[in-house]
Amino acid sequence: MSTLNLARACLIALGAALAVAPAMAAEEQPIIARLRDACGAEIKDLCSKVTPGNGRLVACLYANEDQLSGRCDYVLLEAASQLTSISTEMNEIARVCKPDIELLCQGAEVGQGRIAQCLRKKQKALSLPCADLIEKAGIDVQ
């Protein structure tokens, strides 16, 4: 696996793992669900041909921001800082966990959470820095 593909695989895998991570306080609705609720009509009308995943729907919403409802625009703006923070955290995890992925998940194909699944299966073999960052981020790799 090339370094570029590996980095992409790390981000995709950790993005998939993030889907099960608590992005907000337990009593609040997760950010992705809030965006889907607030922007459902826009996603259907403006982004129906976009394949979900890897931030493509959010990018589509941003590309069409002049056509968003007030509610959708507000939730998208509110979510931007959280998405930036999550992205920064995922980049750090990808960097730290790269050796673990190279060592433990060589045969895993990129996409559809397969790298994250591999990390879940190999949880006990993860390096301490990788395991610590994943735990600190609240990503469930059980």
Backbone as a printed PyTorch tensor [residue, N CA C, xyz], in Angstrom:
tensor([[[  0.8570,  -1.1600,   0.0000],
         [  0.0000,   0.0000,   0.0000],
         [  0.9040,   1.2240,   0.0000]],

        [[  0.7070,   2.1770,  -0.9370],
         [  1.5390,   3.3680,  -0.9970],
         [  1.2760,   4.2560,   0.2080]],

        [[  2.2120,   5.1640,   0.4780],
         [  2.0670,   6.0630,   1.6220],
         [  0.8230,   6.9230,   1.4880]],

        [[  0.5440,   7.4240,   0.2720],
         [ -0.6460,   8.2390,   0.0430],
         [ -1.9080,   7.4310,   0.2860]],

        [[ -1.9560,   6.2090,  -0.2410],
         [ -3.1260,   5.3600,  -0.0170],
         [ -3.2640,   4.9870,   1.4490]],

        [[ -2.1430,   4.7860,   2.1160],
         [ -2.1870,   4.4370,   3.5320],
         [ -2.7270,   5.6050,   4.3460]],

        [[ -2.2490,   6.8050,   4.0590],
         [ -2.7480,   7.9810,   4.7760],
         [ -4.2420,   8.1440,   4.5370]],

        [[ -4.6700,   7.9600,   3.2970],
         [ -6.0960,   8.0500,   2.9630],
         [ -6.8630,   6.9550,   3.6890]],

        [[ -6.3020,   5.7610,   3.7200],
         [ -6.9570,   4.6450,   4.4160],
         [ -7.1040,   4.9500,   5.8990]],

        [[ -6.0640,   5.5450,   6.4780],
         [ -6.1280,   5.9010,   7.9000],
         [ -7.2670,   6.8730,   8.1540]],

        [[ -7.3520,   7.9020,   7.3350],
         [ -8.3910,   8.9050,   7.5380],
         [ -9.7780,   8.3270,   7.3150]],

        [[ -9.9310,   7.5010,   6.2870],
         [-11.2240,   6.8770,   6.0210],
         [-11.6090,   5.9530,   7.1660]],

        [[-10.6530,   5.1420,   7.5980],
         [-10.9380,   4.1920,   8.6810],
         [-11.2910,   4.9130,   9.9600]],

        [[-10.5300,   5.9250,  10.2730],
         [-10.7910,   6.6230,  11.5140],
         [-12.0400,   7.4700,  11.4120]],

        [[-12.3460,   7.9380,  10.2340],
         [-13.6190,   8.6380,  10.0430],
         [-14.7890,   7.7110,  10.2670]],

        [[-14.6500,   6.4880,   9.7970],
         [-15.7030,   5.4970,  10.0250],
         [-15.7990,   5.1520,  11.5010]],

        [[-14.6490,   5.0320,  12.1370],
         [-14.6660,   4.7420,  13.5710],
         [-15.2810,   5.8980,  14.3370]],

        [[-15.0610,   7.1090,  13.8500],
         [-15.6190,   8.2810,  14.5070],
         [-17.1430,   8.2460,  14.5220]],

        [[-17.7340,   7.5930,  13.5780],
         [-19.1930,   7.5340,  13.5290],
         [-19.7710,   6.9480,  14.8040]],

        [[-19.0040,   6.1340,  15.4980],
         [-19.4860,   5.5610,  16.7490],
         [-18.9470,   6.3080,  17.9630]],

        [[-18.1480,   7.3410,  17.7250],
         [-17.5820,   8.1070,  18.8310],
         [-18.5440,   9.1930,  19.2690]],

        [[-18.5190,   9.5280,  20.5370],
         [-19.3720,  10.6180,  20.9890],
         [-18.8020,  11.9460,  20.5170]],

        [[-19.4820,  12.6230,  19.5980],
         [-19.0080,  13.8980,  19.0800],
         [-19.4750,  15.0510,  19.9480]],

        [[-20.5080,  14.8160,  20.7290],
         [-21.0510,  15.8550,  21.5920],
         [-21.4090,  15.2170,  22.9230]],

        [[-21.8790,  16.0060,  23.8510],
         [-22.2920,  15.4720,  25.1470],
         [-23.3780,  14.4330,  24.9400]],

        [[-23.4460,  13.4650,  25.8570],
         [-24.3570,  12.3320,  25.7040],
         [-25.8000,  12.7600,  25.5320]],

        [[-26.2140,  13.8530,  26.1880],
         [-27.6060,  14.2490,  26.0970],
         [-27.9240,  14.9820,  24.7940]],

        [[-26.9110,  15.3820,  24.0430],
         [-27.1420,  16.0850,  22.7890],
         [-27.0810,  15.1140,  21.6140]],

        [[-27.7620,  15.4970,  20.5580],
         [-27.7810,  14.6860,  19.3520],
         [-26.4290,  14.8170,  18.6480]],

        [[-25.8430,  13.7080,  18.1640],
         [-24.5650,  13.7890,  17.4550],
         [-24.6470,  14.7350,  16.2510]],

        [[-23.5220,  15.3430,  15.9540],
         [-23.4650,  16.3770,  14.9320],
         [-23.9620,  15.9000,  13.5620]],

        [[-23.5890,  14.7090,  13.1590],
         [-24.0030,  14.2100,  11.8430],
         [-25.5200,  14.0340,  11.7910]],

        [[-26.0950,  13.5170,  12.8600],
         [-27.5510,  13.3530,  12.9100],
         [-28.2430,  14.7120,  12.8790]],

        [[-27.6770,  15.6990,  13.5700],
         [-28.2550,  17.0450,  13.5640],
         [-28.2130,  17.6340,  12.1620]],

        [[-27.1020,  17.4280,  11.4510],
         [-27.0120,  17.9310,  10.0820],
         [-28.0360,  17.2410,   9.1780]],

        [[-28.1890,  15.9340,   9.3380],
         [-29.1720,  15.2170,   8.5210],
         [-30.5860,  15.7020,   8.8060]],

        [[-30.8880,  15.9370,  10.0890],
         [-32.2210,  16.4230,  10.4490],
         [-32.4820,  17.8120,   9.8830]],

        [[-31.5230,  18.7100,  10.0630],
         [-31.7050,  20.0980,   9.6510],
         [-31.5900,  20.2890,   8.1430]],

        [[-30.8180,  19.4370,   7.4740],
         [-30.5080,  19.6380,   6.0630],
         [-31.0450,  18.5200,   5.1670]],

        [[-31.9530,  17.7180,   5.6900],
         [-32.4700,  16.5860,   4.9190],
         [-33.0290,  16.9790,   3.5560]],

        [[-33.8130,  18.0480,   3.5280],
         [-34.4010,  18.4890,   2.2570],
         [-33.3190,  18.9530,   1.2860]],

        [[-32.3310,  19.6750,   1.7990],
         [-31.2450,  20.1590,   0.9470],
         [-30.4040,  19.0030,   0.4130]],

        [[-30.1450,  18.0360,   1.2810],
         [-29.3780,  16.8700,   0.8380],
         [-30.1270,  16.1650,  -0.2800]],

        [[-31.4370,  16.0220,  -0.1100],
         [-32.2620,  15.3550,  -1.1370],
         [-32.3060,  16.1740,  -2.4270]],

        [[-32.5420,  17.4800,  -2.3060],
         [-32.7090,  18.3260,  -3.4890],
         [-31.4000,  18.7070,  -4.1720]],

        [[-30.3730,  19.0000,  -3.3980],
         [-29.1390,  19.5480,  -3.9610],
         [-27.9980,  18.5400,  -4.0700]],

        [[-28.0410,  17.4900,  -3.2470],
         [-26.8900,  16.5990,  -3.1510],
         [-27.2620,  15.1400,  -3.3770]],

        [[-28.3750,  14.8800,  -4.0270],
         [-28.8480,  13.4990,  -4.1890],
         [-27.9040,  12.6460,  -5.0480]],

        [[-27.1070,  13.2760,  -5.8920],
         [-26.1910,  12.5120,  -6.7500],
         [-24.8120,  12.3390,  -6.1310]],

        [[-24.6320,  12.8700,  -4.9240],
         [-23.3560,  12.7770,  -4.2230],
         [-23.3290,  11.4760,  -3.4270]],

        [[-22.2460,  10.7410,  -3.5600],
         [-22.0730,   9.5150,  -2.7880],
         [-21.6810,   9.8900,  -1.3630]],

        [[-22.4670,   9.4670,  -0.3670],
         [-22.1380,   9.8130,   1.0210],
         [-20.7900,   9.2380,   1.4450]],

        [[-20.1580,   9.9250,   2.3630],
         [-18.8890,   9.4620,   2.9110],
         [-17.7650,  10.4280,   2.6470]],

        [[-16.7770,  10.3940,   3.5220],
         [-15.5650,  11.2150,   3.3910],
         [-15.8770,  12.7070,   3.2950]],

        [[-16.9700,  13.1440,   3.9080],
         [-17.3040,  14.5630,   3.9380],
         [-17.9000,  15.1170,   2.6670]],

        [[-18.2530,  14.2400,   1.7120],
         [-18.7690,  14.7270,   0.4320],
         [-20.1130,  15.4450,   0.5730]],

        [[-20.9920,  14.9490,   1.4430],
         [-22.2900,  15.6180,   1.6110],
         [-22.1150,  16.9970,   2.2510]],

        [[-21.2430,  17.0980,   3.2330],
         [-20.9770,  18.3940,   3.8530],
         [-20.3810,  19.3440,   2.8160]],

        [[-19.4570,  18.8490,   1.9960],
         [-18.8630,  19.6800,   0.9380],
         [-19.9360,  20.1400,  -0.0400]],

        [[-20.8670,  19.2640,  -0.3660],
         [-21.9620,  19.6240,  -1.2660],
         [-22.8240,  20.7230,  -0.6430]],

        [[-23.1220,  20.5890,   0.6390],
         [-23.9170,  21.6200,   1.3120],
         [-23.1820,  22.9600,   1.2860]],

        [[-21.8850,  22.9470,   1.5720],
         [-21.1080,  24.1880,   1.5100],
         [-21.1080,  24.7690,   0.1010]],

        [[-20.9950,  23.9150,  -0.9020],
         [-20.9820,  24.3810,  -2.2880],
         [-22.3070,  25.0270,  -2.6820]],

        [[-23.3650,  24.6430,  -1.9880],
         [-24.7060,  25.1720,  -2.2930],
         [-25.2370,  26.0530,  -1.1600]],

        [[-24.3460,  26.6730,  -0.4120],
         [-24.7660,  27.4110,   0.7790],
         [-25.7470,  28.5360,   0.4820]],

        [[-25.7230,  29.0670,  -0.7220],
         [-26.6610,  30.1350,  -1.0650],
         [-28.0970,  29.6310,  -1.2240]],

        [[-28.2850,  28.3060,  -1.2490],
         [-29.6100,  27.7260,  -1.4270],
         [-30.1210,  27.0020,  -0.1800]],

        [[-29.3990,  27.1150,   0.9200],
         [-29.7660,  26.4020,   2.1400],
         [-30.8390,  27.1520,   2.9230]],

        [[-31.6810,  26.3820,   3.5990],
         [-32.6550,  26.9830,   4.5100],
         [-31.8970,  27.6020,   5.6730]],

        [[-32.5500,  28.4900,   6.3750],
         [-31.9270,  29.1120,   7.5360],
         [-31.5230,  28.0970,   8.5840]],

        [[-32.3870,  27.1140,   8.8130],
         [-32.1010,  26.0830,   9.8150],
         [-30.8720,  25.2670,   9.4270]],

        [[-30.8230,  24.8490,   8.1750],
         [-29.6830,  24.0560,   7.6980],
         [-28.4090,  24.8840,   7.7610]],

        [[-28.4670,  26.1200,   7.3050],
         [-27.3060,  27.0030,   7.3120],
         [-26.7840,  27.1940,   8.7320]],

        [[-27.6830,  27.3820,   9.6850],
         [-27.3030,  27.5810,  11.0820],
         [-26.6040,  26.3390,  11.6390]],

        [[-27.1840,  25.1680,  11.4260],
         [-26.5930,  23.9390,  11.9600],
         [-25.2500,  23.6550,  11.2840]],

        [[-25.1330,  23.9280,   9.9990],
         [-23.8730,  23.7310,   9.2860],
         [-22.7930,  24.6570,   9.8480]],

        [[-23.1470,  25.9040,  10.0910],
         [-22.2010,  26.8580,  10.6660],
         [-21.8170,  26.4440,  12.0840]],

        [[-22.8110,  26.0570,  12.8660],
         [-22.5770,  25.6120,  14.2340],
         [-21.6550,  24.3760,  14.2650]],

        [[-21.8190,  23.4990,  13.2900],
         [-21.0440,  22.2600,  13.2440],
         [-19.6230,  22.4580,  12.7260]],

        [[-19.3740,  23.5520,  12.0200],
         [-18.0760,  23.7460,  11.3660],
         [-16.9070,  23.6580,  12.3430]],

        [[-17.0190,  24.3090,  13.4850],
         [-15.9020,  24.2760,  14.4310],
         [-15.7050,  22.8770,  14.9960]],

        [[-16.8090,  22.1600,  15.2390],
         [-16.6860,  20.7900,  15.7310],
         [-16.0660,  19.8940,  14.6750]],

        [[-16.4600,  20.0610,  13.4160],
         [-15.9040,  19.2410,  12.3400],
         [-14.4140,  19.5110,  12.1680]],

        [[-14.0090,  20.7710,  12.3110],
         [-12.5910,  21.1150,  12.2120],
         [-11.8090,  20.4480,  13.3400]],

        [[-12.3540,  20.5050,  14.5490],
         [-11.7020,  19.8820,  15.6980],
         [-11.5940,  18.3660,  15.5170]],

        [[-12.6760,  17.7600,  15.0510],
         [-12.6870,  16.3130,  14.8190],
         [-11.6810,  15.9390,  13.7420]],

        [[-11.6220,  16.7280,  12.6770],
         [-10.6820,  16.4610,  11.5890],
         [ -9.2380,  16.5310,  12.0830]],

        [[ -8.9330,  17.5420,  12.8880],
         [ -7.5890,  17.6780,  13.4520],
         [ -7.2410,  16.4630,  14.3060]],

        [[ -8.1930,  16.0450,  15.1370],
         [ -7.9800,  14.8870,  16.0000],
         [ -7.7720,  13.6170,  15.1680]],

        [[ -8.5590,  13.4420,  14.1160],
         [ -8.4350,  12.2530,  13.2620],
         [ -7.1030,  12.2390,  12.5160]],

        [[ -6.6340,  13.4240,  12.0840],
         [ -5.3260,  13.4920,  11.4240],
         [ -4.2150,  13.0680,  12.3700]],

        [[ -4.3060,  13.4850,  13.6290],
         [ -3.3020,  13.0920,  14.6240],
         [ -3.3510,  11.5890,  14.8810]],

        [[ -4.5500,  11.0410,  14.9960],
         [ -4.6840,   9.5980,  15.1970],
         [ -4.1310,   8.8420,  13.9920]],

        [[ -4.4380,   9.3180,  12.7890],
         [ -3.9240,   8.6590,  11.5810],
         [ -2.3980,   8.6650,  11.5610]],

        [[ -1.8090,   9.7940,  11.9610],
         [ -0.3450,   9.8890,  11.9740],
         [  0.2530,   8.9260,  12.9950]],

        [[ -0.2950,   8.9240,  14.2000],
         [  0.2500,   8.0880,  15.2720],
         [ -0.0180,   6.6050,  15.0040]],

        [[ -1.1750,   6.2820,  14.4430],
         [ -1.5520,   4.8800,  14.2340],
         [ -1.0650,   4.3030,  12.8970]],

        [[ -0.4230,   5.1180,  12.0840],
         [  0.0540,   4.6390,  10.7820],
         [  0.9070,   3.3690,  10.9030]],

        [[  1.8820,   3.3130,  11.8240],
         [  2.6680,   2.0750,  11.9390],
         [  1.8150,   0.8570,  12.3230]],

        [[  0.8120,   1.0730,  13.1840],
         [ -0.0790,  -0.0230,  13.5840],
         [ -0.8650,  -0.5380,  12.3820]],

        [[ -1.3570,   0.3930,  11.5740],
         [ -2.1360,   0.0090,  10.3960],
         [ -1.2410,  -0.7290,   9.3990]],

        [[ -0.0190,  -0.2180,   9.1980],
         [  0.9120,  -0.8770,   8.2840],
         [  1.2550,  -2.2890,   8.7570]],

        [[  1.4430,  -2.4440,  10.0680],
         [  1.8430,  -3.7230,  10.6310],
         [  0.6750,  -4.7020,  10.7560]],

        [[ -0.4430,  -4.2190,  11.2590],
         [ -1.5420,  -5.1130,  11.6260],
         [ -2.6400,  -5.2510,  10.5660]],

        [[ -2.7190,  -4.3080,   9.6550],
         [ -3.8550,  -4.2900,   8.7250],
         [ -3.4170,  -4.2410,   7.2650]],

        [[ -2.2960,  -4.8700,   6.9560],
         [ -1.7510,  -4.8390,   5.5980],
         [ -2.7510,  -5.2800,   4.5420]],

        [[ -3.4790,  -6.3480,   4.8010],
         [ -4.3740,  -6.9060,   3.7910],
         [ -5.7450,  -6.2800,   3.7460]],

        [[ -6.0440,  -5.3630,   4.6610],
         [ -7.3720,  -4.7530,   4.6980],
         [ -7.5350,  -3.7690,   3.5450]],

        [[ -8.6490,  -3.8810,   2.8480],
         [ -8.9350,  -2.9580,   1.7550],
         [ -9.4140,  -1.6350,   2.3210]],

        [[ -9.1380,  -0.5740,   1.5790],
         [ -9.5580,   0.7650,   1.9750],
         [-11.0370,   0.9400,   1.6800]],

        [[-11.7430,   1.5830,   2.5950],
         [-13.1440,   1.9270,   2.3710],
         [-14.0960,   1.0940,   3.2040]],

        [[-15.2650,   1.6590,   3.4110],
         [-16.3640,   1.0120,   4.1270],
         [-15.9680,   0.5420,   5.5220]],

        [[-15.0450,   1.2630,   6.1480],
         [-14.6830,   0.9770,   7.5270],
         [-13.8420,  -0.2670,   7.7490]],

        [[-13.2510,  -0.8240,   6.6780],
         [-12.4950,  -2.0730,   6.8340],
         [-11.2280,  -1.8980,   7.6660]],

        [[-10.5570,  -0.7380,   7.5510],
         [ -9.3680,  -0.4970,   8.3730],
         [ -9.7910,  -0.3730,   9.8430]],

        [[-10.8900,   0.3330,  10.0970],
         [-11.3920,   0.4630,  11.4710],
         [-11.7640,  -0.9070,  12.0330]],

        [[-12.3670,  -1.7510,  11.2150],
         [-12.7130,  -3.1070,  11.6540],
         [-11.4570,  -3.8890,  12.0020]],

        [[-10.4220,  -3.7230,  11.1970],
         [ -9.1580,  -4.3920,  11.4710],
         [ -8.5900,  -3.9190,  12.8070]],

        [[ -8.6130,  -2.6110,  13.0400],
         [ -8.1060,  -2.0850,  14.3010],
         [ -8.9140,  -2.6210,  15.4800]],

        [[-10.2120,  -2.7750,  15.2830],
         [-11.0510,  -3.3510,  16.3430],
         [-10.6060,  -4.7780,  16.6610]],

        [[-10.3960,  -5.5670,  15.5970],
         [ -9.9990,  -6.9700,  15.7870],
         [ -8.6250,  -7.0840,  16.4390]],

        [[ -7.7460,  -6.1330,  16.1490],
         [ -6.3610,  -6.1800,  16.6320],
         [ -6.1380,  -5.2520,  17.8300]],

        [[ -7.2080,  -4.8540,  18.4990],
         [ -7.1390,  -3.8650,  19.5700],
         [ -6.0540,  -4.1680,  20.6020]],

        [[ -5.9290,  -5.4160,  21.0060],
         [ -4.9560,  -5.7710,  22.0490],
         [ -3.5190,  -5.6500,  21.5590]],

        [[ -3.3170,  -5.6370,  20.2420],
         [ -1.9750,  -5.5520,  19.6820],
         [ -1.5850,  -4.1140,  19.3100]],

        [[ -2.4830,  -3.1550,  19.4870],
         [ -2.1800,  -1.7710,  19.1200],
         [ -1.0690,  -1.2220,  20.0070]],

        [[ -0.2500,  -0.3500,  19.4270],
         [  0.7830,   0.3150,  20.2190],
         [  0.1000,   1.1910,  21.2620]],

        [[  0.8020,   1.4460,  22.3380],
         [  0.2460,   2.2510,  23.4180],
         [ -0.1310,   3.6620,  22.9440]],

        [[  0.7220,   4.3490,  22.1540],
         [  0.3350,   5.6950,  21.7060],
         [ -0.9430,   5.6790,  20.8580]],

        [[ -1.0740,   4.7120,  19.9720],
         [ -2.2660,   4.6020,  19.1270],
         [ -3.4920,   4.3030,  19.9850]],

        [[ -3.3890,   3.3180,  20.8360],
         [ -4.5180,   2.9450,  21.6890],
         [ -4.9290,   4.1010,  22.5940]],

        [[ -3.9520,   4.8290,  23.1270],
         [ -4.2540,   5.9640,  24.0080],
         [ -5.0060,   7.0690,  23.2700]],

        [[ -4.5520,   7.3980,  22.0580],
         [ -5.2280,   8.4450,  21.2890],
         [ -6.6460,   8.0380,  20.9130]],

        [[ -6.8110,   6.7880,  20.5270],
         [ -8.1440,   6.2980,  20.1680],
         [ -9.0580,   6.3540,  21.3870]],

        [[ -8.5340,   5.9710,  22.5390],
         [ -9.3420,   6.0130,  23.7660],
         [ -9.6800,   7.4550,  24.1460]],

        [[ -8.6830,   8.3350,  24.0630],
         [ -8.8950,   9.7360,  24.4200],
         [ -9.9510,  10.3770,  23.5190]],

        [[ -9.9750,   9.9770,  22.2420],
         [-10.9610,  10.5120,  21.3010],
         [-12.3470,   9.9260,  21.5380]],

        [[-12.4300,   8.8660,  22.3140],
         [-13.7240,   8.2440,  22.5780],
         [-14.1950,   7.3450,  21.4670]],

        [[-13.2700,   6.8560,  20.6680],
         [-13.6210,   5.9680,  19.5630],
         [-13.6830,   4.5520,  20.0880]],

        [[-14.8020,   3.9080,  19.8740],
         [-15.0000,   2.5370,  20.3340],
         [-14.4010,   1.5710,  19.3310]],

        [[-13.3000,   0.9310,  19.7030],
         [-12.6960,  -0.0720,  18.8200],
         [-12.8950,  -1.4630,  19.3870]],

        [[-13.9320,  -1.6280,  20.1840],
         [-14.2300,  -2.9440,  20.7700],
         [-14.8390,  -3.8590,  19.7420]]])
